[in-house]
Amino acid sequence: MTGNTHVLVIGGGYAGVMAANRLTRRDDVTVTLINPRPDLVHRVRLHQLVGGSDDALVPYRDVLAEHVRMTVDTVTRIDAAERRVTLSAGGTLGYDYLIYAVGSGSAEPSVPGAAEFAYPMATLEAAQRLRAVLDATPATAPVTVVGAGPTGIETAAELADAGWTVTLVCGGVLGPYLPSRGRRSVARRLTALGVTVIDGSDAKVTAVTGDAVRLADGRELPSEVTVWTVGFGVPDLGARSGLSTDAVGRLLTDETLTSVDDARIVAAGDSAAPSGLPLRMSCLNATPLGARAADTVLSRLAGEQPENLHQSMYAQCISLGRSAGIYQFANRSDVAVWLHIDDGLGARIKELVCKGIPRHLAEEAHKPGSFRLHRMPGGVAKRRQMLRASRPGTPAAADRAS
């Protein structure tokens, strides 16, 4: 391709910012980042925003390359045939390549009363609204957190550490990703903070009202403020634009993160579903997926075949208040193993992770291409094995693309 190439990046989260910064490696590439907010939402700190210890915002001037154009707006439609997007404020923007990094948010709750009376917190605006509600609520009022994944655990611990009376309703087991050893460690810390943990098969919420949470076994828990952290969803921009998506709404791609519908559209982060077998939604995956998406575009511009995914280094890091946490190790299949680091050292590792994300983005902004995509031993082979297992009797997408 000759002349200047315009790449649009939709979404200014971890994946989008990493991709935008990395694309500036070429002087003949113009990059425009479109995001509805003027600051980066530091999503791994949203539970701290709710607890009152951080605002979960990072100015883009601190993490975005100087030559990236910033458009504060929302994309309402992608016209792949015409290679342009429509903006909510009016007008369109054209592109040569598009990186789809719209991220994720809360899933729509199906439990009666949850949409009306419970507070989600997967986005900045939702977390700010919840913080305002808590500020207006007596500290002695009962608070119920529904959902015992990382967000629910972190939020329950953060609020309890700040002095709230918190009940965590698991809807099943505490920390489903964690092995029994890690789960016991988290349970001990929550108990020490005064959090009441309700788990087991009957710990499913069947209804939410303005002052209570009803469980499957008939129990009714008083709840002045109910926090809803169950599940994640993704924006429906891809589906609305006629692009192929999975059941959750993530853009379907091949193993180079290229849309199955259009070679000029590349996906990254939580909104990507490579080969229909997406990686776990997490900051751990978002940043390298953003780098990989940019590399796919840069390879095509150089007339080279983009590399396939080979991410295989996994873990889960959960804060448990301001002075404790857990860093849970996992294998190449993203299955937790027996090893974890907890208590004070776990908290310090979690804080290093939180500080490290904007640092990596800033380093890529100043020196594009500096973020290293680690090729773990056996990572590609493991990915191929997982793809074959997901589609018995058919060649793996990684094999077809290689």
Coordinates of N, CA and C in Angstrom, one line a residue, residues 106-121 129 144 146-147 204-214 223 225-230:
S106 N -21.3 -4.4 31.9 CA -22.1 -5.3 32.6 C -23.1 -6.0 31.7
A107 N -23.4 -7.2 32.0 CA -24.4 -8.0 31.2 C -25.8 -7.5 31.8
E108 N -26.8 -7.5 30.9 CA -28.1 -7.2 31.3 C -28.7 -8.2 32.3
P109 N -29.0 -7.8 33.5 CA -29.5 -8.8 34.5 C -30.9 -9.3 34.1
S110 N -31.1 -10.6 34.3 CA -32.4 -11.2 34.0 C -33.2 -11.5 35.3
V111 N -32.6 -11.2 36.5 CA -33.3 -11.4 37.7 C -34.3 -10.3 38.0
P112 N -35.6 -10.6 38.3 CA -36.6 -9.6 38.5 C -36.1 -8.6 39.6
G113 N -36.2 -7.3 39.2 CA -35.9 -6.2 40.1 C -34.4 -5.8 40.0
A114 N -33.6 -6.6 39.4 CA -32.1 -6.2 39.5 C -31.9 -5.0 38.6
A115 N -32.5 -4.9 37.5 CA -32.2 -3.7 36.6 C -32.8 -2.4 37.3
E116 N -33.8 -2.5 38.1 CA -34.4 -1.3 38.7 C -33.7 -1.0 40.0
F117 N -33.3 -1.9 40.8 CA -32.9 -1.6 42.2 C -31.4 -1.9 42.4
A118 N -30.7 -2.7 41.6 CA -29.3 -3.0 41.9 C -28.4 -2.1 41.0
Y119 N -27.2 -1.9 41.5 CA -26.3 -1.0 40.9 C -25.1 -1.8 40.2
P120 N -25.0 -1.7 38.9 CA -23.8 -2.3 38.3 C -22.6 -1.4 38.5
M121 N -21.4 -1.9 38.1 CA -20.2 -1.0 38.3 C -19.1 -1.3 37.3
R129 N -21.9 6.5 39.8 CA -23.3 6.6 40.3 C -23.4 5.8 41.7
T144 N -25.3 -5.3 50.0 CA -25.1 -6.6 49.5 C -24.5 -6.6 48.1
V146 N -23.7 -8.8 44.9 CA -24.1 -10.0 44.2 C -23.1 -10.4 43.1
G147 N -22.5 -11.6 43.2 CA -21.6 -12.1 42.3 C -20.2 -12.2 42.9
K204 N -28.4 -18.3 45.2 CA -28.7 -17.6 44.0 C -29.8 -16.6 44.2
V205 N -29.6 -15.4 43.7 CA -30.6 -14.3 43.9 C -31.8 -14.6 42.9
T206 N -33.0 -14.5 43.4 CA -34.2 -14.7 42.6 C -34.9 -13.4 42.4
A207 N -34.7 -12.4 43.3 CA -35.4 -11.1 43.1 C -34.6 -10.1 43.9
V208 N -34.7 -8.8 43.4 CA -34.1 -7.7 44.1 C -35.2 -6.6 44.3
T209 N -35.3 -6.1 45.5 CA -36.3 -5.0 45.7 C -35.4 -3.8 46.2
G210 N -36.1 -2.7 46.5 CA -35.5 -1.5 47.0 C -34.8 -1.7 48.3
D211 N -35.1 -2.7 49.1 CA -34.5 -2.8 50.4 C -34.1 -4.2 50.8
A212 N -34.1 -5.1 49.8 CA -33.9 -6.5 50.1 C -33.4 -7.3 48.9
V213 N -32.8 -8.4 49.2 CA -32.4 -9.4 48.1 C -32.9 -10.7 48.5
R214 N -33.7 -11.4 47.6 CA -34.3 -12.7 47.9 C -33.5 -13.8 47.3
S223 N -31.1 -5.2 52.4 CA -30.1 -4.5 51.6 C -30.4 -3.1 51.2
V225 N -28.3 -1.0 49.9 CA -27.6 -0.8 48.6 C -27.2 -2.2 48.0
T226 N -27.7 -2.5 46.8 CA -27.3 -3.8 46.2 C -26.4 -3.6 45.0
V227 N -25.3 -4.2 45.0 CA -24.3 -4.0 44.0 C -24.3 -5.3 43.1
W228 N -24.5 -5.1 41.8 CA -24.6 -6.2 40.9 C -23.3 -6.4 40.0
T229 N -22.6 -7.5 40.2 CA -21.4 -7.7 39.5 C -21.4 -9.0 38.7
V230 N -22.6 -9.5 38.4 CA -22.8 -10.8 37.7 C -22.6 -10.6 36.2

